mmCIF file of C-alpha atoms in Angstrom:
data_model
loop_
_atom_site.group_PDB
_atom_site.id
_atom_site.type_symbol
_atom_site.label_atom_id
_atom_site.label_comp_id
_atom_site.label_asym_id
_atom_site.label_seq_id
_atom_site.Cartn_x
_atom_site.Cartn_y
_atom_site.Cartn_z
ATOM 1 C CA UNK A 1 155.689 102.366 171.408
ATOM 2 C CA UNK A 2 156.129 105.085 168.744
ATOM 3 C CA UNK A 3 157.260 103.992 165.276
ATOM 4 C CA UNK A 4 160.085 105.983 163.710
ATOM 5 C CA UNK A 5 160.384 106.834 160.028
ATOM 6 C CA UNK A 6 163.419 104.560 159.895
ATOM 7 C CA UNK A 7 161.439 101.629 161.295
ATOM 8 C CA UNK A 8 158.621 102.249 158.838
ATOM 9 C CA UNK A 9 161.051 102.299 155.929
ATOM 10 C CA UNK A 10 162.362 98.910 157.018
ATOM 11 C CA UNK A 11 158.952 97.497 156.136
ATOM 12 C CA UNK A 12 160.181 97.475 152.536
ATOM 13 C CA UNK A 13 161.370 93.923 153.123
ATOM 14 C CA UNK A 14 157.733 92.822 153.104
ATOM 15 C CA UNK A 15 157.331 93.977 149.488
ATOM 16 C CA UNK A 16 160.231 92.051 148.006
ATOM 17 C CA UNK A 17 158.010 89.264 146.702
ATOM 18 C CA UNK A 18 155.793 91.651 144.717
ATOM 19 C CA UNK A 19 158.087 94.495 143.709
ATOM 20 C CA UNK A 20 161.559 94.827 142.226
ATOM 21 C CA UNK A 21 161.647 98.337 143.706
ATOM 22 C CA UNK A 22 160.455 97.552 147.225
ATOM 23 C CA UNK A 23 162.549 100.270 148.907
ATOM 24 C CA UNK A 24 161.363 102.941 146.471
ATOM 25 C CA UNK A 25 157.737 101.833 146.776
ATOM 26 C CA UNK A 26 157.963 102.030 150.564
ATOM 27 C CA UNK A 27 159.462 105.518 150.425
ATOM 28 C CA UNK A 28 156.757 106.693 148.027
ATOM 29 C CA UNK A 29 153.953 105.360 150.214
ATOM 30 C CA UNK A 30 155.453 106.807 153.390
ATOM 31 C CA UNK A 31 155.999 110.134 151.649
ATOM 32 C CA UNK A 32 152.358 110.066 150.530
ATOM 33 C CA UNK A 33 150.888 109.538 154.015
ATOM 34 C CA UNK A 34 153.248 111.947 155.792
ATOM 35 C CA UNK A 35 153.263 114.682 153.148
ATOM 36 C CA UNK A 36 157.065 114.763 153.416
ATOM 37 C CA UNK A 37 159.620 114.391 150.633
ATOM 38 C CA UNK A 38 161.666 111.219 150.286
ATOM 39 C CA UNK A 39 164.758 113.248 151.161
ATOM 40 C CA UNK A 40 163.067 114.410 154.377
ATOM 41 C CA UNK A 41 162.276 110.819 155.328
ATOM 42 C CA UNK A 42 165.949 109.882 155.017
ATOM 43 C CA UNK A 43 167.333 112.911 156.859
ATOM 44 C CA UNK A 44 164.789 112.787 159.715
ATOM 45 C CA UNK A 45 164.769 109.023 160.161
ATOM 46 C CA UNK A 46 164.404 109.184 163.971
ATOM 47 C CA UNK A 47 161.217 111.245 163.788
ATOM 48 C CA UNK A 48 158.141 109.385 165.049
ATOM 49 C CA UNK A 49 154.894 108.695 163.227
ATOM 50 C CA UNK A 50 151.489 109.162 164.789
ATOM 51 C CA UNK A 51 149.432 106.002 165.217
ATOM 52 C CA UNK A 52 146.910 107.302 162.676
ATOM 53 C CA UNK A 53 149.597 107.979 160.061
ATOM 54 C CA UNK A 54 151.262 104.617 160.622
ATOM 55 C CA UNK A 55 147.910 102.833 160.262
ATOM 56 C CA UNK A 56 147.331 104.608 156.922
ATOM 57 C CA UNK A 57 150.815 103.594 155.825
ATOM 58 C CA UNK A 58 150.210 99.968 156.792
ATOM 59 C CA UNK A 59 146.941 99.949 154.829
ATOM 60 C CA UNK A 60 148.682 101.218 151.684
ATOM 61 C CA UNK A 61 151.499 98.721 152.168
ATOM 62 C CA UNK A 62 148.921 95.927 152.377
ATOM 63 C CA UNK A 63 147.434 97.014 149.053
ATOM 64 C CA UNK A 64 150.909 96.951 147.507
ATOM 65 C CA UNK A 65 151.623 93.503 148.987
ATOM 66 C CA UNK A 66 148.468 92.276 147.274
ATOM 67 C CA UNK A 67 149.947 93.333 143.944
ATOM 68 C CA UNK A 68 148.124 96.597 143.332
ATOM 69 C CA UNK A 69 150.341 98.879 141.205
ATOM 70 C CA UNK A 70 151.921 101.777 143.066
ATOM 71 C CA UNK A 71 150.479 104.248 140.544
ATOM 72 C CA UNK A 72 146.910 103.259 141.432
ATOM 73 C CA UNK A 73 147.613 103.497 145.157
ATOM 74 C CA UNK A 74 149.131 106.978 144.810
ATOM 75 C CA UNK A 75 146.638 108.044 142.134
ATOM 76 C CA UNK A 76 149.263 109.467 139.803
ATOM 77 C CA UNK A 77 151.998 108.487 137.373
ATOM 78 C CA UNK A 78 154.874 110.470 135.901
ATOM 79 C CA UNK A 79 154.831 110.444 132.098
ATOM 80 C CA UNK A 80 157.001 112.320 129.603
ATOM 81 C CA UNK A 81 157.590 115.667 131.364
ATOM 82 C CA UNK A 82 154.432 115.849 133.497
ATOM 83 C CA UNK A 83 152.359 113.942 136.055
ATOM 84 C CA UNK A 84 149.041 112.295 135.258
ATOM 85 C CA UNK A 85 146.127 111.297 137.419
ATOM 86 C CA UNK A 86 145.450 107.575 137.048
ATOM 87 C CA UNK A 87 142.911 105.158 138.462
ATOM 88 C CA UNK A 88 141.642 101.689 137.598
ATOM 89 C CA UNK A 89 139.651 103.089 134.658
ATOM 90 C CA UNK A 90 142.849 103.684 132.688
ATOM 91 C CA UNK A 91 145.984 101.801 131.785
ATOM 92 C CA UNK A 92 149.095 102.979 133.631
ATOM 93 C CA UNK A 93 151.303 104.812 131.084
ATOM 94 C CA UNK A 94 154.530 102.957 130.381
ATOM 95 C CA UNK A 95 158.011 103.834 129.062
ATOM 96 C CA UNK A 96 157.138 102.090 125.788
ATOM 97 C CA UNK A 97 154.439 104.674 125.237
ATOM 98 C CA UNK A 98 156.906 107.492 125.894
ATOM 99 C CA UNK A 99 158.868 106.001 122.991
ATOM 100 C CA UNK A 100 155.708 106.217 120.864
ATOM 101 C CA UNK A 101 155.389 109.903 121.807
ATOM 102 C CA UNK A 102 159.046 110.448 120.898
ATOM 103 C CA UNK A 103 158.563 108.887 117.461
ATOM 104 C CA UNK A 104 155.348 110.840 116.907
ATOM 105 C CA UNK A 105 156.924 114.184 117.759
ATOM 106 C CA UNK A 106 159.824 113.361 115.434
ATOM 107 C CA UNK A 107 157.316 113.171 112.571
ATOM 108 C CA UNK A 108 155.912 116.575 113.569
ATOM 109 C CA UNK A 109 159.281 118.278 113.962
ATOM 110 C CA UNK A 110 159.518 121.682 112.261
ATOM 111 C CA UNK A 111 155.808 121.596 111.391
ATOM 112 C CA UNK A 112 154.413 124.788 112.859
ATOM 113 C CA UNK A 113 151.317 125.237 110.704
ATOM 114 C CA UNK A 114 148.004 124.223 112.286
ATOM 115 C CA UNK A 115 147.837 120.431 112.228
ATOM 116 C CA UNK A 116 145.048 118.011 113.041
ATOM 117 C CA UNK A 117 146.114 114.906 114.958
ATOM 118 C CA UNK A 118 144.133 111.930 116.265
ATOM 119 C CA UNK A 119 144.940 109.812 119.322
ATOM 120 C CA UNK A 120 143.072 106.495 119.306
ATOM 121 C CA UNK A 121 142.541 104.785 122.664
ATOM 122 C CA UNK A 122 143.617 107.813 124.670
ATOM 123 C CA UNK A 123 143.071 106.319 128.145
ATOM 124 C CA UNK A 124 144.522 108.786 130.656
ATOM 125 C CA UNK A 125 145.190 111.231 127.814
ATOM 126 C CA UNK A 126 148.952 110.687 128.074
ATOM 127 C CA UNK A 127 149.808 110.732 124.361
ATOM 128 C CA UNK A 128 147.328 113.447 123.405
ATOM 129 C CA UNK A 129 148.503 115.732 126.212
ATOM 130 C CA UNK A 130 152.195 115.221 125.409
ATOM 131 C CA UNK A 131 151.548 116.202 121.783
ATOM 132 C CA UNK A 132 149.206 119.066 122.632
ATOM 133 C CA UNK A 133 151.733 120.615 125.025
ATOM 134 C CA UNK A 134 154.318 120.699 122.253
ATOM 135 C CA UNK A 135 152.338 123.150 120.113
ATOM 136 C CA UNK A 136 149.114 124.864 121.154
ATOM 137 C CA UNK A 137 148.307 125.452 117.478
ATOM 138 C CA UNK A 138 147.838 121.756 116.830
ATOM 139 C CA UNK A 139 144.316 120.367 117.295
ATOM 140 C CA UNK A 140 144.088 116.887 118.772
ATOM 141 C CA UNK A 141 141.028 114.636 118.689
ATOM 142 C CA UNK A 142 141.349 111.931 121.357
ATOM 143 C CA UNK A 143 139.065 108.888 121.305
ATOM 144 C CA UNK A 144 138.280 106.222 123.873
ATOM 145 C CA UNK A 145 135.537 103.632 124.211
ATOM 146 C CA UNK A 146 135.354 104.123 127.995
ATOM 147 C CA UNK A 147 133.444 107.060 129.489
ATOM 148 C CA UNK A 148 135.317 106.576 132.767
ATOM 149 C CA UNK A 149 138.658 106.782 130.967
ATOM 150 C CA UNK A 150 137.580 109.985 129.227
ATOM 151 C CA UNK A 151 136.694 111.513 132.599
ATOM 152 C CA UNK A 152 140.272 110.892 133.730
ATOM 153 C CA UNK A 153 141.708 112.225 130.455
ATOM 154 C CA UNK A 154 139.638 115.415 130.683
ATOM 155 C CA UNK A 155 140.737 115.933 134.293
ATOM 156 C CA UNK A 156 144.369 115.547 133.267
ATOM 157 C CA UNK A 157 144.018 118.004 130.387
ATOM 158 C CA UNK A 158 142.356 120.534 132.687
ATOM 159 C CA UNK A 159 144.948 120.015 135.428
ATOM 160 C CA UNK A 160 147.757 120.608 132.930
ATOM 161 C CA UNK A 161 145.921 123.552 131.338
ATOM 162 C CA UNK A 162 145.820 121.955 127.899
ATOM 163 C CA UNK A 163 142.977 123.362 125.824
ATOM 164 C CA UNK A 164 143.693 122.098 122.289
ATOM 165 C CA UNK A 165 142.290 118.585 122.763
ATOM 166 C CA UNK A 166 138.736 117.456 122.031
ATOM 167 C CA UNK A 167 137.747 114.166 123.663
ATOM 168 C CA UNK A 168 135.325 111.793 121.927
ATOM 169 C CA UNK A 169 133.532 108.639 123.070
ATOM 170 C CA UNK A 170 133.801 105.882 120.494
ATOM 171 C CA UNK A 171 135.665 102.914 119.091
ATOM 172 C CA UNK A 172 138.866 103.762 117.233
ATOM 173 C CA UNK A 173 138.292 105.753 114.037
ATOM 174 C CA UNK A 174 134.513 105.434 114.402
ATOM 175 C CA UNK A 175 134.782 107.863 117.311
ATOM 176 C CA UNK A 176 136.472 110.578 115.264
ATOM 177 C CA UNK A 177 134.757 113.571 113.693
ATOM 178 C CA UNK A 178 134.549 113.390 109.910
ATOM 179 C CA UNK A 179 137.907 115.078 109.489
ATOM 180 C CA UNK A 180 141.154 114.403 107.665
ATOM 181 C CA UNK A 181 144.270 114.125 109.812
ATOM 182 C CA UNK A 182 147.939 114.967 109.391
ATOM 183 C CA UNK A 183 148.834 112.153 111.778
ATOM 184 C CA UNK A 184 147.053 109.382 113.656
ATOM 185 C CA UNK A 185 148.682 107.710 116.650
ATOM 186 C CA UNK A 186 147.328 104.679 118.488
ATOM 187 C CA UNK A 187 148.233 102.552 121.483
ATOM 188 C CA UNK A 188 145.556 99.854 121.265
ATOM 189 C CA UNK A 189 145.248 96.655 123.298
ATOM 190 C CA UNK A 190 147.514 94.001 121.819
ATOM 191 C CA UNK A 191 147.786 91.272 124.456
ATOM 192 C CA UNK A 192 146.192 87.948 123.509
ATOM 193 C CA UNK A 193 143.643 86.750 126.111
ATOM 194 C CA UNK A 194 145.710 83.669 126.916
ATOM 195 C CA UNK A 195 148.868 85.766 127.404
ATOM 196 C CA UNK A 196 147.468 88.019 130.121
ATOM 197 C CA UNK A 197 147.835 85.269 132.710
ATOM 198 C CA UNK A 198 151.613 85.310 132.265
ATOM 199 C CA UNK A 199 152.248 89.058 132.309
ATOM 200 C CA UNK A 200 152.399 89.714 136.032
ATOM 201 C CA UNK A 201 149.993 90.069 138.923
ATOM 202 C CA UNK A 202 149.683 93.848 138.642
ATOM 203 C CA UNK A 203 147.929 93.603 135.276
ATOM 204 C CA UNK A 204 144.860 92.100 136.946
ATOM 205 C CA UNK A 205 144.165 95.572 138.382
ATOM 206 C CA UNK A 206 144.276 97.289 134.974
ATOM 207 C CA UNK A 207 141.274 97.496 132.606
ATOM 208 C CA UNK A 208 141.172 94.466 130.300
ATOM 209 C CA UNK A 209 139.588 96.534 127.542
ATOM 210 C CA UNK A 210 142.825 98.550 127.341
ATOM 211 C CA UNK A 211 145.087 95.487 127.390
ATOM 212 C CA UNK A 212 143.496 92.481 125.737
ATOM 213 C CA UNK A 213 142.414 91.944 122.129
ATOM 214 C CA UNK A 214 141.124 88.883 120.313
ATOM 215 C CA UNK A 215 142.802 87.288 117.281
ATOM 216 C CA UNK A 216 146.045 86.693 119.196
ATOM 217 C CA UNK A 217 146.052 90.340 120.270
ATOM 218 C CA UNK A 218 145.723 91.633 116.706
ATOM 219 C CA UNK A 219 141.999 92.503 116.542
ATOM 220 C CA UNK A 220 142.243 96.200 117.480
ATOM 221 C CA UNK A 221 145.371 96.747 115.383
ATOM 222 C CA UNK A 222 143.618 95.212 112.380
ATOM 223 C CA UNK A 223 140.543 97.416 112.836
ATOM 224 C CA UNK A 224 142.684 100.544 113.025
ATOM 225 C CA UNK A 225 144.796 99.868 109.947
ATOM 226 C CA UNK A 226 141.717 99.038 107.858
ATOM 227 C CA UNK A 227 139.930 102.276 108.749
ATOM 228 C CA UNK A 228 142.652 104.855 109.433
ATOM 229 C CA UNK A 229 143.431 105.354 105.731
ATOM 230 C CA UNK A 230 140.001 106.934 105.254
ATOM 231 C CA UNK A 231 140.876 109.609 107.849
ATOM 232 C CA UNK A 232 144.419 110.418 106.744
ATOM 233 C CA UNK A 233 145.374 113.286 104.477
ATOM 234 C CA UNK A 234 147.724 112.673 101.573
ATOM 235 C CA UNK A 235 151.251 111.998 102.897
ATOM 236 C CA UNK A 236 149.936 111.711 106.464
ATOM 237 C CA UNK A 237 151.430 109.382 109.060
ATOM 238 C CA UNK A 238 150.008 106.515 111.105
ATOM 239 C CA UNK A 239 151.997 105.315 114.142
ATOM 240 C CA UNK A 240 151.027 102.414 116.390
ATOM 241 C CA UNK A 241 152.381 100.601 119.410
ATOM 242 C CA UNK A 242 152.201 96.803 119.201
ATOM 243 C CA UNK A 243 153.281 93.611 120.929
ATOM 244 C CA UNK A 244 156.804 92.218 120.794
ATOM 245 C CA UNK A 245 155.886 89.427 118.351
ATOM 246 C CA UNK A 246 153.436 91.303 116.107
ATOM 247 C CA UNK A 247 155.634 93.583 114.009
ATOM 248 C CA UNK A 248 156.152 91.362 110.967
ATOM 249 C CA UNK A 249 152.464 90.547 110.624
ATOM 250 C CA UNK A 250 151.529 94.190 111.109
ATOM 251 C CA UNK A 251 154.077 95.419 108.551
ATOM 252 C CA UNK A 252 152.904 92.846 106.000
ATOM 253 C CA UNK A 253 149.248 93.787 106.563
ATOM 254 C CA UNK A 254 149.965 97.505 106.159
ATOM 255 C CA UNK A 255 151.767 96.903 102.874
ATOM 256 C CA UNK A 256 148.914 94.708 101.623
ATOM 257 C CA UNK A 257 146.452 97.516 102.427
ATOM 258 C CA UNK A 258 148.435 100.030 100.375
ATOM 259 C CA UNK A 259 150.294 101.963 103.055
ATOM 260 C CA UNK A 260 153.745 103.231 102.089
ATOM 261 C CA UNK A 261 157.014 103.950 103.928
ATOM 262 C CA UNK A 262 156.190 101.142 106.341
ATOM 263 C CA UNK A 263 158.882 100.728 108.997
ATOM 264 C CA UNK A 264 159.269 99.227 112.446
ATOM 265 C CA UNK A 265 161.147 100.526 115.478
ATOM 266 C CA UNK A 266 162.538 98.884 118.591
ATOM 267 C CA UNK A 267 161.812 100.466 121.975
ATOM 268 C CA UNK A 268 164.298 101.543 124.655
ATOM 269 C CA UNK A 269 164.727 97.894 125.655
ATOM 270 C CA UNK A 270 165.529 96.776 122.099
ATOM 271 C CA UNK A 271 162.128 95.126 121.591
ATOM 272 C CA UNK A 272 160.003 95.528 118.444
ATOM 273 C CA UNK A 273 157.369 98.046 119.571
ATOM 274 C CA UNK A 274 156.366 100.711 117.021
ATOM 275 C CA UNK A 275 155.244 100.636 113.399
ATOM 276 C CA UNK A 276 154.958 103.765 111.268
ATOM 277 C CA UNK A 277 153.579 104.210 107.763
ATOM 278 C CA UNK A 278 152.241 106.808 105.351
ATOM 279 C CA UNK A 279 149.044 107.028 103.376
ATOM 280 C CA UNK A 280 149.901 108.490 99.973
#
């Protein structure tokens, strides 16, 4: 018996245990296999699916039921004002990181001269691309320790026709050219190993190297703040994303290391998330 679009959409009930957006996830997966818009699915609900298409849909639904993030299944994720390719080599960009981009661009507002900016732990290239698209005269050096992640980042830059980013393989500031920067931005791993178990099933699909850091999640942050000052110009900014319970320790450490204008910001959800400081 043929399966209608409406019947397929009713399968969303099977995702309720793994997703708070089960209806949306189902629409996205059905849209993906049919090549039709979500609006089309709703307005042509009596239209039938071929057996082959329904089987593909069921396979993707099974992956989602097993906890795999929708972004990995679809192979893309909306970020800022563009879409990014994502796979299991890169962390899925999150709204918190859009807030980091917002704060970074605020520091660069009304600065039209050629600037040099570094993005540490670029992953999919999300932050670097968002900054690079703002001003083609800015040069961005984006670093990641994963060759597979850099492949994804380069693909995204090429897809979005961004040419003012250079990608570098390396660990944090050690991966940068011997340059001085007007701004360094970083979204390092900051989850403690013992915390990962409590952060949701979907995280098991994401690369641990991009999520987890030793020293209660502080190891990468500590490495960055101890080395970034050697790469910053006078009066240059450093901005970092961090965990919800790490801001006080991070602020105190930055002050102890001689950084100035140290300040923390809460994200869109009112959670401590960003620290900014200057090297003077």
